[in-house]
Structure formats: C-alpha cells, structure tokens
Coordinates of C-alpha atoms and ligand atoms in Angstrom, one line a residue:
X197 CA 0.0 0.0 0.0
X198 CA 1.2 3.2 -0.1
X199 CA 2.0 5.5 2.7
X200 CA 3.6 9.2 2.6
X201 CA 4.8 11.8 5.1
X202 CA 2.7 15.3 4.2
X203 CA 5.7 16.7 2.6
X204 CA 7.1 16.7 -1.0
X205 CA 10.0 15.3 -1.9
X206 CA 13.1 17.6 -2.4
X207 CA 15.5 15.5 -4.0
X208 CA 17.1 17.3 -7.2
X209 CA 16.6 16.3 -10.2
X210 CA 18.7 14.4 -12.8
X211 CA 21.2 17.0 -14.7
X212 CA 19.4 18.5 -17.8
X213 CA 15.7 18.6 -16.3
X214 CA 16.7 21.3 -14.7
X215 CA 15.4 22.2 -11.1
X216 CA 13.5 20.4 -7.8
X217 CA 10.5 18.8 -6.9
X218 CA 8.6 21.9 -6.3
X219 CA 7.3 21.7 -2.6
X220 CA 3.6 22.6 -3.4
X221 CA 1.6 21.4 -6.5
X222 CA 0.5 25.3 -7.3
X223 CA 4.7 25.7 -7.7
X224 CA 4.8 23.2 -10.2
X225 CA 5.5 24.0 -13.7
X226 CA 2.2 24.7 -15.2
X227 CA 0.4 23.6 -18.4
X228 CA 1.5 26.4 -20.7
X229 CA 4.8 25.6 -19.8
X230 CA 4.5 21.3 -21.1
X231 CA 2.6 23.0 -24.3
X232 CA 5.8 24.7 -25.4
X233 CA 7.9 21.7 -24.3
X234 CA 5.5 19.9 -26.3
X235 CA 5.7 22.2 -29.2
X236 CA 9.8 22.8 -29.3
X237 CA 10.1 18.6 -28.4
X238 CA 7.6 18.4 -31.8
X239 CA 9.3 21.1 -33.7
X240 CA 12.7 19.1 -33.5
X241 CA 13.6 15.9 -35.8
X242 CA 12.1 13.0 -33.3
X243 CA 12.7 9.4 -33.9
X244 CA 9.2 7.5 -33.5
X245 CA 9.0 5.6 -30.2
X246 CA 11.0 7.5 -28.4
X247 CA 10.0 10.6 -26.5
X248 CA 6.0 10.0 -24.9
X249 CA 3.8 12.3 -23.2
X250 CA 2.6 10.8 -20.3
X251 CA -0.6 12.1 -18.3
X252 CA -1.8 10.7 -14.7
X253 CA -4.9 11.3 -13.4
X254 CA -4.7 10.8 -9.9
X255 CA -8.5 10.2 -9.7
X256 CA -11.8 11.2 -12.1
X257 CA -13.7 14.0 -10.7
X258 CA -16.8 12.3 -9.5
X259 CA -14.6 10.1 -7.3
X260 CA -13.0 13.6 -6.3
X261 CA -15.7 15.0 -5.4
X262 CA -16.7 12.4 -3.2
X263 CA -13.8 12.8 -1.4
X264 CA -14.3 16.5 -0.7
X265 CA -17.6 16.1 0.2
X266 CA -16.9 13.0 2.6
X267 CA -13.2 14.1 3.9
X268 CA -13.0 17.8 3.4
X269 CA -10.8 19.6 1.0
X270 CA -7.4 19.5 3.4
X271 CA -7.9 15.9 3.2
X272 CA -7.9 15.9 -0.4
X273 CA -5.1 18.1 -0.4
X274 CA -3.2 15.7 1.7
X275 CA -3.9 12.7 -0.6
X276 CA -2.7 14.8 -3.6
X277 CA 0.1 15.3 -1.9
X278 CA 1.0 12.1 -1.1
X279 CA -0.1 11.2 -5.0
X280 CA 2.6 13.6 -5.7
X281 CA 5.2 11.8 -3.1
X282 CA 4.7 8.6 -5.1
X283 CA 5.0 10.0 -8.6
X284 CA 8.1 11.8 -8.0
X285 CA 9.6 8.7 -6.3
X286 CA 9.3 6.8 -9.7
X287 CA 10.4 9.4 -11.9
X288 CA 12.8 10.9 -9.7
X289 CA 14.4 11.9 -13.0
X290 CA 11.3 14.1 -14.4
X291 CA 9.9 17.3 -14.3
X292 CA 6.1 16.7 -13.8
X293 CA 3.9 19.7 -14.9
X294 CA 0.3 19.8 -13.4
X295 CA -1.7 20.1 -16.6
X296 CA -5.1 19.6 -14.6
X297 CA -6.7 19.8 -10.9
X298 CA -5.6 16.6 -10.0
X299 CA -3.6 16.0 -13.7
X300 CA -0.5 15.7 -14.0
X301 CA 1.9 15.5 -17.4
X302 CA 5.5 14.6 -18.1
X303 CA 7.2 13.9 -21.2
X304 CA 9.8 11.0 -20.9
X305 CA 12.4 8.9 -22.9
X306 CA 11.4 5.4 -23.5
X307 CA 15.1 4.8 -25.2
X308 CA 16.4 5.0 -21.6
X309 CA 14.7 1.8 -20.3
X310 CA 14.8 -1.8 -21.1
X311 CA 11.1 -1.7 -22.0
X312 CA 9.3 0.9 -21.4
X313 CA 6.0 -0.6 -21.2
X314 CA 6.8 -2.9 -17.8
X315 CA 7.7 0.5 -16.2
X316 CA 4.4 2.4 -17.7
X317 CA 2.6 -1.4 -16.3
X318 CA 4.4 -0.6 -12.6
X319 CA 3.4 3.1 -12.1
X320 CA 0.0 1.9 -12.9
X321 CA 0.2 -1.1 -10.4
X322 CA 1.7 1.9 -7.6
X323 CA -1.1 4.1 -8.5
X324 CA -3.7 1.8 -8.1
X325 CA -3.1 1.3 -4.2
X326 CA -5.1 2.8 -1.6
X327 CA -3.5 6.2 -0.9
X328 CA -3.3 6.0 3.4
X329 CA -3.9 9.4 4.5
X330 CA -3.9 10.0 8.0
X331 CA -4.0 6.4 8.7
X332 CA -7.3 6.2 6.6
X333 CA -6.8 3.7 3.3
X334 CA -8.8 5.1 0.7
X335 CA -8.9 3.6 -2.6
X336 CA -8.3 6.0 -5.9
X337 CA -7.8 5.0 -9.4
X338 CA -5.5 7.0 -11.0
X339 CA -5.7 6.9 -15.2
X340 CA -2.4 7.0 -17.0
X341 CA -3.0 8.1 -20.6
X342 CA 0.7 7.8 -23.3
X343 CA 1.2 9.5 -26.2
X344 CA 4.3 9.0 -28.9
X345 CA 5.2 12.9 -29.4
X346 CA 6.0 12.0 -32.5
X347 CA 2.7 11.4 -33.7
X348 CA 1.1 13.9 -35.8
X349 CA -2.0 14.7 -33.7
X350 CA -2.3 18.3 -34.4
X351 CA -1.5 20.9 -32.1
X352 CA 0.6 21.1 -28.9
X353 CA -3.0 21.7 -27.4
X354 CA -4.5 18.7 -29.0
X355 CA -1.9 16.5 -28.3
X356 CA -2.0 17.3 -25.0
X357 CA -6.0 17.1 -24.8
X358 CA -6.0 13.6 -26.2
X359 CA -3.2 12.4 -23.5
X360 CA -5.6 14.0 -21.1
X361 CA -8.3 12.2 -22.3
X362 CA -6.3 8.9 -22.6
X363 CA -5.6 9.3 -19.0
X364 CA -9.4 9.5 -18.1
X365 CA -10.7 6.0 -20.0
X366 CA -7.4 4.9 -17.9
X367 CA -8.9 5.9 -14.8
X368 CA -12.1 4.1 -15.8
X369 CA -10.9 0.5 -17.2
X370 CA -8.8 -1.8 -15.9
X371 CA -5.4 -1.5 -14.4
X372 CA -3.8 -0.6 -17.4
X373 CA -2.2 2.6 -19.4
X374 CA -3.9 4.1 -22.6
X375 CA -2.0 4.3 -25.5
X376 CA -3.9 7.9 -27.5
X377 CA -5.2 7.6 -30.6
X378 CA -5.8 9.9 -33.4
X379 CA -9.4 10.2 -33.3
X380 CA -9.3 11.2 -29.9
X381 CA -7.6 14.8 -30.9
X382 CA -10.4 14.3 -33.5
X383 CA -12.8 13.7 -31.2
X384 CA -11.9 16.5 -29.1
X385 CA -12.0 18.8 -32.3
X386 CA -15.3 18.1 -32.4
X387 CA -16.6 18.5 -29.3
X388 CA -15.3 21.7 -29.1
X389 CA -16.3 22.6 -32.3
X390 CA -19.7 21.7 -31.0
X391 CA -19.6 24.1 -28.0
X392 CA -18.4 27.0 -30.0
X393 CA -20.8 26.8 -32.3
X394 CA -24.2 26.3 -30.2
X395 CA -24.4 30.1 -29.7
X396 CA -24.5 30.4 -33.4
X397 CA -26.7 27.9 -33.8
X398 CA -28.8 29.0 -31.4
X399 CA -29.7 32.2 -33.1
X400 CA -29.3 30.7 -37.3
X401 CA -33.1 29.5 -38.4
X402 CA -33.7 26.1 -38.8
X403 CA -29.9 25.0 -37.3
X404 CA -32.1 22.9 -34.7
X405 CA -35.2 21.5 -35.1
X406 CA -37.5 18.8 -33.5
X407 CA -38.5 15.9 -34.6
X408 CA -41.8 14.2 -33.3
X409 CA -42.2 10.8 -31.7
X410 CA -45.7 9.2 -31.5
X411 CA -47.3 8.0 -27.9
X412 CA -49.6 5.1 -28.3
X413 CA -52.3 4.3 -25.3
X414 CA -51.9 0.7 -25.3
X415 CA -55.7 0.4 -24.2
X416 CA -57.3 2.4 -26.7
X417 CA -54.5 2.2 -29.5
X418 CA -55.1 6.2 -30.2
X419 CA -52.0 8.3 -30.4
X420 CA -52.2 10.2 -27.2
X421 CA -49.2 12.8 -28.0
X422 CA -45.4 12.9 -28.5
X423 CA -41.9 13.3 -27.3
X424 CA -40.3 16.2 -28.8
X425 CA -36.8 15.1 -29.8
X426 CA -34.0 17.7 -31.0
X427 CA -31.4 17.4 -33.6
X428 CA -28.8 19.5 -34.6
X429 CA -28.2 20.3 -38.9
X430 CA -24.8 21.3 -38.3
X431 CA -23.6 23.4 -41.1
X432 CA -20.2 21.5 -41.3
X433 CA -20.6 18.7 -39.5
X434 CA -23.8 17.4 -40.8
X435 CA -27.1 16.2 -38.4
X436 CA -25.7 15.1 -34.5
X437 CA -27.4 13.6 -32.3
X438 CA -28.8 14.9 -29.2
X439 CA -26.7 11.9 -27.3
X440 CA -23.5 13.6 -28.8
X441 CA -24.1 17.4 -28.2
X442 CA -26.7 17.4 -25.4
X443 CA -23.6 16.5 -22.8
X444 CA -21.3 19.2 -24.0
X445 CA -23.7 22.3 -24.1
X446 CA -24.5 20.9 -20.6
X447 CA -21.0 21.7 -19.5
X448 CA -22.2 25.2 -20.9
X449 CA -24.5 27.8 -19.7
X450 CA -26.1 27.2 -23.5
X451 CA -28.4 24.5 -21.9
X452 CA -30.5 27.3 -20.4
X453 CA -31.4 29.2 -24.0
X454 CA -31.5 25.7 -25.5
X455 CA -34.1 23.9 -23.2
X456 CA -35.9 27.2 -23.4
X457 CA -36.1 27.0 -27.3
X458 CA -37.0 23.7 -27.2
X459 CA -39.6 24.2 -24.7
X460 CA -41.1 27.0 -26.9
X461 CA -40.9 25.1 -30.0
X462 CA -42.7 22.2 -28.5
X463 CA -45.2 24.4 -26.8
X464 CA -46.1 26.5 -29.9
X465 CA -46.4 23.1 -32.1
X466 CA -48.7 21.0 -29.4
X467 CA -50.9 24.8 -29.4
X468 CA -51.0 24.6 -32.6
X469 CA -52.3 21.0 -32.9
X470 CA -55.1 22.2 -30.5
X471 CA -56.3 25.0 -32.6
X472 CA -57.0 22.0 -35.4
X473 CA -58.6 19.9 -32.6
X474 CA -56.0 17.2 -32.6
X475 CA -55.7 17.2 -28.6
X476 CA -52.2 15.9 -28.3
X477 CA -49.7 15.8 -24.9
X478 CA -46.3 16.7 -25.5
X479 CA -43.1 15.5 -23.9
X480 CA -40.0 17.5 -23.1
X481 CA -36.7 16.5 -22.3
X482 CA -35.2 18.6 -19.9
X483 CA -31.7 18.2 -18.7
X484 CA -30.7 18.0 -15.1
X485 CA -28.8 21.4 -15.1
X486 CA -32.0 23.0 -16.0
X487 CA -33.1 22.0 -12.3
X488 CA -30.0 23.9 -11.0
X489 CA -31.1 26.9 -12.5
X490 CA -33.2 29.5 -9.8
X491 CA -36.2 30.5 -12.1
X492 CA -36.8 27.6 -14.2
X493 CA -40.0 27.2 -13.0
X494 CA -40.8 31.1 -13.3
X495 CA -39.8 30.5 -17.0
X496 CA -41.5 27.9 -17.4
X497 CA -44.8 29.1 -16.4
X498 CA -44.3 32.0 -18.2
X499 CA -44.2 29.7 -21.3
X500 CA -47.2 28.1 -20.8
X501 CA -49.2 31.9 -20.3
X502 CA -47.7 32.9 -23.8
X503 CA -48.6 30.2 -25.6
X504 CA -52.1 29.5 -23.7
X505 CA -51.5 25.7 -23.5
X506 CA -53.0 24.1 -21.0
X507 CA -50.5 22.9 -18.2
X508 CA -51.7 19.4 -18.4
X509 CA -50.8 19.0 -22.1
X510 CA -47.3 19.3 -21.3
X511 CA -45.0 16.6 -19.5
X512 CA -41.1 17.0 -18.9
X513 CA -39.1 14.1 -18.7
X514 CA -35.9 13.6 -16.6
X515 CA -33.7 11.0 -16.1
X516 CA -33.0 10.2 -12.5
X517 CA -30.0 11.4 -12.2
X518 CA -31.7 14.7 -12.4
X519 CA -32.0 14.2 -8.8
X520 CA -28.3 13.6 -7.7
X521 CA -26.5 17.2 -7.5
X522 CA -28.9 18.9 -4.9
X523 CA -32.0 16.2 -4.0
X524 CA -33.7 19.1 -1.8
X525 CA -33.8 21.8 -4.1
X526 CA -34.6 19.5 -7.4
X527 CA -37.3 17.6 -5.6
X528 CA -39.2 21.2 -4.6
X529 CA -38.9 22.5 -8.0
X530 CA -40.3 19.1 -9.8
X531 CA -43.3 19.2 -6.7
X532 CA -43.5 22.9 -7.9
X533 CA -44.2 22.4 -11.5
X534 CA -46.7 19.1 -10.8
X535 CA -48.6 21.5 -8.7
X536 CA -48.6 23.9 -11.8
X537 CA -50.2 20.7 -13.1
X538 CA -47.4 19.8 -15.7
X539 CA -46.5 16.2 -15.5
X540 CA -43.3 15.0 -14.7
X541 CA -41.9 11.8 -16.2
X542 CA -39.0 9.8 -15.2
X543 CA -36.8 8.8 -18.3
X544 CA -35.2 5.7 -18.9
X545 CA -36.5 4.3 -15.8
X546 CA -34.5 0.9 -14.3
X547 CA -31.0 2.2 -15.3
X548 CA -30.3 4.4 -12.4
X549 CA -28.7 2.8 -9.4
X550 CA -32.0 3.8 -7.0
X551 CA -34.7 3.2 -9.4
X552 CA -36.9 1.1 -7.0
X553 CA -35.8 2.8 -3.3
X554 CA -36.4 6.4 -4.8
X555 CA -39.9 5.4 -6.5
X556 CA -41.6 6.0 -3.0
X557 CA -40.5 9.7 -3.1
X558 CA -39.9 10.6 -7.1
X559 CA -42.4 13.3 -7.8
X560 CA -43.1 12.2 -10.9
X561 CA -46.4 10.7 -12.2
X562 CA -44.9 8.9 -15.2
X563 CA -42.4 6.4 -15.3
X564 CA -40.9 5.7 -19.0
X565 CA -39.3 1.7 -18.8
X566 CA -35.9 1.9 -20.5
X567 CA -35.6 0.6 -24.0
X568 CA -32.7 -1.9 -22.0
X569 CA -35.7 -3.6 -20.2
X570 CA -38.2 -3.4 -22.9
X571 CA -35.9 -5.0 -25.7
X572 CA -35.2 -8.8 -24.9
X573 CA -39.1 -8.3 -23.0
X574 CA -40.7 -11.2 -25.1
X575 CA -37.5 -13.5 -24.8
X576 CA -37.8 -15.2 -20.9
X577 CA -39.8 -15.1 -18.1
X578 CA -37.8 -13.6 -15.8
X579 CA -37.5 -10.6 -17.7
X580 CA -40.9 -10.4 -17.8
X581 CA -41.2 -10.8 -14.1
X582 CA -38.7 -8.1 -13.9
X583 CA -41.0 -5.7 -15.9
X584 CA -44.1 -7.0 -14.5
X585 CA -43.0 -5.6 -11.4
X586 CA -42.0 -2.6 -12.4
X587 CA -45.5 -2.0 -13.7
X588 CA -47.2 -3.2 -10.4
X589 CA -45.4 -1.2 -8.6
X590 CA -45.7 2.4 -10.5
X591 CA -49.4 1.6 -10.8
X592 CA -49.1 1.1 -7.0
X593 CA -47.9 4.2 -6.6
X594 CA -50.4 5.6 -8.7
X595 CA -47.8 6.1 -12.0
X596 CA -48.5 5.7 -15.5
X597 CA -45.9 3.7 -17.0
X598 CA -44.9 3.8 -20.9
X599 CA -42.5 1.4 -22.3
X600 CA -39.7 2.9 -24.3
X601 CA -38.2 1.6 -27.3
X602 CA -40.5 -0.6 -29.0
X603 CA -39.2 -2.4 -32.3
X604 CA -41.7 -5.6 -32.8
X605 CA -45.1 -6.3 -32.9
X606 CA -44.2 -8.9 -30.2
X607 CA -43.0 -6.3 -27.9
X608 CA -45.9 -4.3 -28.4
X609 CA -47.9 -7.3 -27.4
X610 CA -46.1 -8.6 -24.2
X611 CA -45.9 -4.5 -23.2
X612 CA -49.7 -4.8 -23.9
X613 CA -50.0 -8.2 -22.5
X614 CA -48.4 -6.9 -18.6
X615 CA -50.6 -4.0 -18.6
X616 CA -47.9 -1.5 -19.7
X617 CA -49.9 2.3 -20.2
X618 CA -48.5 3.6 -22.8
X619 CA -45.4 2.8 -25.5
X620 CA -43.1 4.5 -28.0
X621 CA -41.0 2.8 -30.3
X622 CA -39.8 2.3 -33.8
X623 CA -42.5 -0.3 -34.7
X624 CA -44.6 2.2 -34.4
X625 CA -43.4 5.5 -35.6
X626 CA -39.8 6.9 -36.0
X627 CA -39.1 10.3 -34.8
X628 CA -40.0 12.7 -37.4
X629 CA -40.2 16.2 -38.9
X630 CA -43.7 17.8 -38.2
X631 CA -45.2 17.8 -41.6
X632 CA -43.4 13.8 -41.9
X633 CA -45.4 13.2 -38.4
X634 CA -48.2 14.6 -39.1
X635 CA -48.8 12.9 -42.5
X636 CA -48.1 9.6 -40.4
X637 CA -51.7 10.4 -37.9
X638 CA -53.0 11.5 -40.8
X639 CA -52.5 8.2 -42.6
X640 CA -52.6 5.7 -39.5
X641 CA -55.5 7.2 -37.7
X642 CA -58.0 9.6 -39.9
X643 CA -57.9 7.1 -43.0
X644 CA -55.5 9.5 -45.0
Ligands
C2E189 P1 -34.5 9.6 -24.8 O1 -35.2 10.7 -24.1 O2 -34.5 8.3 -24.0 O3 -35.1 9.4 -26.2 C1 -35.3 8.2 -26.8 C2 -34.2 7.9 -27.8 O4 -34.4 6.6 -28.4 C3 -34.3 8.9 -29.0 O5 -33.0 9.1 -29.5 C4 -35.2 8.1 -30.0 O6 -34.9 8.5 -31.3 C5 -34.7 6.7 -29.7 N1 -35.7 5.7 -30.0 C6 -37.0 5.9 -30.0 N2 -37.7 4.7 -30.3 C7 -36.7 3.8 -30.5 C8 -36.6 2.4 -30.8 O7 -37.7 1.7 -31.0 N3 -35.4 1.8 -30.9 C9 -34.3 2.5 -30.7 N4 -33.1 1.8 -30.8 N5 -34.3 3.8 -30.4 C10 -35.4 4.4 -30.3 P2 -32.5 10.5 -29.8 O8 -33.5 11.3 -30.5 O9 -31.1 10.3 -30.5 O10 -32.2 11.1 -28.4 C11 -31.2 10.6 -27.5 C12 -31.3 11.3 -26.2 O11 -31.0 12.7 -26.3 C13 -32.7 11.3 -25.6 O12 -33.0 10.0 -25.1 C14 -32.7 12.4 -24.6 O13 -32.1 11.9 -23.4 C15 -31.7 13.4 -25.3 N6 -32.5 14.4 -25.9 C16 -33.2 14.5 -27.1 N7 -33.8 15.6 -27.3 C17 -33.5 16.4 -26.2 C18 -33.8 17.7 -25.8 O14 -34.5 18.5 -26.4 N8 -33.3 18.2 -24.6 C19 -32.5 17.3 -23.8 N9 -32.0 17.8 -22.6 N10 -32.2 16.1 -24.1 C20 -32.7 15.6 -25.3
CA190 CA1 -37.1 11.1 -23.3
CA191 CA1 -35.6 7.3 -22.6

C-alpha cells in the first residue's frame, strides 16, 4: 500500500531537467509551460518511439468530489500530496507539470529503459493502491494516458487534450495505461467545435429542429401525443445527435437558452395541434442542469401563459439522475411544477442505481421503462417478471408507465400483455419532422 509523510519530496533532479521537486503542487510547472515543451520537443527531428507524453490522473472527478464532500478539502489536499510523493519517487528523474486539478503531465524517454512498457505497467500497479492518509486507506484509481510525441495529432494543445483524455478512459478501465489515438484529438476537435458553435446555432433558423415521436395508449391504441426530440443540422458537421451534443452544451450555460427554445418550439407546435382539434400531450426533455437553475419554473410558467397551453398537455421528462446534485432543491422544484399541473416523467427508468428505493418519493407521475428492459421483454420469463413488477409497482404508486423503445409487434404485445400504459418505439413511428409526423396520424389514424 502506499503510505507518505505530508511533505514533497526535495530531492534534485537528474542533470538536464533542470530544477527540484517543487514543494507545493500550485509551484509546479504549469500547463502552458509542457505545451511549449511539447511544441519545441515536436518542432525538433524526433525518432518515432521514443519521446511519450505521459498524463496521470490521480482520480476522475466524480470520485474527487466524493472525497471532498466526505473528507473535506485538506484531506484531499493531503492525498494529492502524497499522490505527488509517489509520482516523483518513480520518476525521480522528471519534471512533472500539473496540466489539470488533479492532472498531472510529463514527457519522458522510453530509449532510456529496457522496455518501457513494464515501467508504464508498474506506475499503474503503484497508482492503483489505496493512498493511506492519515492512517485512513482510501482507494483512488488513477488513469495513466501515453502518447508517442511524435505522432502527428495536431497541435501542442491537441496532443495534449487527447493524453488527457487517454488518461481519463485509464482511470475508468482496468489496471492498465492508454495508448492515444488519433481520433481522440479528432474527437476533441469536435466537441469543441460543437460548444463553440451552439451560440450560433442558437440564433441561425432552422440550425435545430425537432423531430416528433408518437405516444400510443396501449388500451385504446389512439395516439395520445409525442416526445419532442431535438437534432442538430450542423452546417459543417452534418445532423448530430442529441446523445452527442446534449452533454457538452450541458457543460455550458447554452443548456438554459437551449431547453428554453426547445420548450417554446414544442409548446407553440402541441398549441397549434389544438387550434386543429388534434388534442395531443407533449413530452420534453429537460436536462438535469436545468433543475440547477433559480427561475426555471418562473420561466417555465411564463411559457405556458404565452402560448395558452393548457398545463396538463405538457410533461417534462428527466432522467434520474436529475435528482443527484442537490436532491432538496430539485425535488421542490419538480413538486412545484406538478402543482402547476405539468407532468413530470421519469426517463429511462430501471438504469439508475436507486430506481426502486427512490420510486416512494420521485415526484413524478410517469415512469418511461428503458428501451434496456423493454428489448429482450418477449424473450424469458424472468425478464418479464422483472417488468411485470415494475409496472405493479408504479401503478401502486399511482404512476403511468410507458415502455420505451418498442421495435416488434411482439414487444408491443407482451408491453400490452403486462398491462404497460403507454409505448413508443420504432414499430410504431420513428421520430420525425412535423409535416413527416403529421402525414403519419393523418395516414394511421384519420384514414388518409
Ligand atoms: P430519450 O429521451 O431516451 O429518447 C429516446 C431515444 O431513443 C431517442 O434518441 C429516440 O430517437 C430513440 N428511439 C425511439 N424509439 C426507439 C426504438 O424503437 N429503438 C431504438 N433503438 N431507439 C429508439 P435520440 O432522438 O437520438 O435522443 C437521444 C437522447 O437525447 C434522448 O434520449 C434524450 O435523453 C436526449 N434528448 C433528445 N432531445 C433532447 C432535448 O430536447 N433536450 C434534452 N435535454 N435532451 C434531449
Ligand atoms: Ca425522453
Ligand atoms: Ca428514454
């Protein structure tokens, strides 16, 4: 296991790295500083195999934040410090830059060892061991991402980012060190390609748009409504998916101005279904942050007055992890907008870890079965049982329950069968453009 005094190390450094172990991480050489070592190490002739970025991550963030919220920050500090401690004891001969909050980068020759990837294999074996701090053992899995510098993978900046992000599938797989790859710098192109260009997007018509998913009441067969789905017609990158660039403008404050569009669009389409008589609901996905901002259920409401629809038309749906970051606050704000009389669903129900303990107190009136559960559904009984009893016990509760994800006539009849509300699903409509959706009631329900 490894143990450590609380202070850094102070032994010098091999000639030519020039300087000590610096006795705090916030004297460390910084980030800016490995980005030009990275950029004169690159602008030199290299040999391939030779010089590689290494980055540890001495824990991911969630697990950080754990700590902090279980231990306090001075014991965090003290952990990193002892992190530190280890690190610089096996690579007594390296400068180590902090490139991150609990990141750390160093470039170093692989021509100077037998084989450089038993000694990458050990410092992942040393990180993996409990750090004890103050006498407490507390497990942290530190990522090690590795990068050939000579590699082309863009800039000093990208090839930095992608070791970074090596590091972080590291601290998420097995024991083992993550070799980048190219589509990594590629992928983190992208992404922030993606979050630069939301603004833009956000005020260019037609960049978004929403695409329409049918409801069917499994009682009546009648399509009851839809789930607004977004997508994104980026003008370089072609259509993404909501999955791709709904987690990175959440890292934004864009997810404010986007769930607001979304919500209007939605609102203004179901209002305008009304004013033809077609009576639909519709369904909203809301992201988690949204619940962290102070007047979304001001705005909200406010929505529902301009438009004139009805409160009980609408229903937002949130995953339940929308209730992790602060349970008090979210859960006051979802009782506040089912007393507006908007229903709140719960989305992809049965993948969170407290799907059944938190059913007693979830706020919401729907539950939506993931498509996970709903898929293999006709294929053995104890998945049935398994969905069977999910469906007991929201109707228990007094929940409407829709099954997700529907792809066979089969489905549809055991979801039927177990006395499932409501389902959506390919089988019975794809998500589609409003004129595309509407054509498709038109046609399956009004003899069109
Ligand atoms: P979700 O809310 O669980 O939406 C269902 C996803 O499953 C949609 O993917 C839908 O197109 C797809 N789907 C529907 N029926 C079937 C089926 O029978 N089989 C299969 N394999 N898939 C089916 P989509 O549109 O790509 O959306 C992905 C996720 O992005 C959504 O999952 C939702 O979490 C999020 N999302 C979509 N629109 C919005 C939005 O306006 N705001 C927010 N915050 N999130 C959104
Ligand atoms: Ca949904
Ligand atoms: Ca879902």
């Amino acid at each position: 296991m490894t143990t450590g005094g609380s202070r850094f190390l102070k032994q010098p450094l091999a000639a030519g790295s020039g300087g000590f172990v610096p006795e705090k991480p916030d004297m460390m050489r910084s980030r800016d500083d490995l980005l030009k070592e990275i950029q004169r190490l690159n602008d030199g002739a290299l040999p391939e195999n030779q010089l590689l970025l290494v980055v540890v991550s001495v824990a991911d963030i969630k697990r950080y934040d754990d700590i902090i919220r279980i231990f306090g920050y001075k014991f965090a500090e003290a952990m990193l410090t002892i992190r530190i401690e280890d690190l610089t004891s096996m690579l007594p001969d390296i400068e180590l830059y902090r490139v991150g909050f609990w990141s750390f980068g160093f470039v170093f020759d692989a021509t100077k060892m037998s084989d450089h990837k038993v000694f990458l294999d050990s410092l992942v074996a040393k990180l993996a061991e409990p750090v004890i701090c103050r006498g407490i053992p507390v497990p942290i899995k530190a990522g090690v991402g590795v990068c050939d510098l000579k590699k082309d993978m863009g800039s000093s900046e990208d090839f930095l980012q992608s070791t970074f992000l090596a590091s972080q599938v590291g601290g998420t797989s097995a024991n083992e060190w993550v070799a980048c790859k190219d589509d990594k710098a590629n992928d983190h192109r992208r992404a922030f390609s993606l979050i630069s260009d939301v603004f833009q997007a956000l005020t260019t018509p037609d960049e978004f748009e929403l695409h329409y998913q049918a409801r069917i009441n499994l009682k009546t067969g009648q399509c009851s409504g839809a789930e607004a789905l977004l997508r994104w017609k980026h003008p370089t990158l072609g259509v993404v998916s909501p999955g791709e660039f709904i987690p990175l403008v959440e890292m934004t404050g864009y997810i404010k101005p986007l769930t607001g569009w979304v919500l209007s669009k939605a609102i203004a389409q179901t209002m305008a279904w009304h004013k033809r008589r077609i009576f639909f609901n519709i369904s909203v996905n809301i992201s988690a942050k949204n619940l962290e901002e102070d007047d979304f259920v001001k705005l909200l409401e406010e929505k529902l007055d301009h438009y004139h629809l009805d409160p009980k038309y609408l229903e937002l749906e949130f995953t339940e992890n929308s209730l992790s970051f602060d349970q008090v606050a979210a859960r006051k704000k979802l009782q506040a907008i089912r007393a507006m009389g908007v229903s709140i669903a719960t989305d992809d129900f049965g993948t969170g870890e407290n799907s059944y303990t938190g059913l007693a107190s979830n706020p919401a009136n729907i539950i939506k079965i993931d498509r996970s559960h709903i898929a293999n559904v006709t294929e053995g009984s104890r998945l049935q049982a398994v969905v069977k009893s999910m469906i007991t016990m929201a109707h228990d509760l007094g929940m409407i329950v829709v099954a997700e994800g529907i792809e066979t006539g089969d489905t549809l009849g055991m979801m039927t069968k177990l006395s499932c509300d409501y389902a959506q699903g390919y089988y019975m409509c794809r998500p589609m453009l409003v004129e595309d959706f509407e054509a498709w009631y038109e046609k399956a329900y009004a003899g069109g």
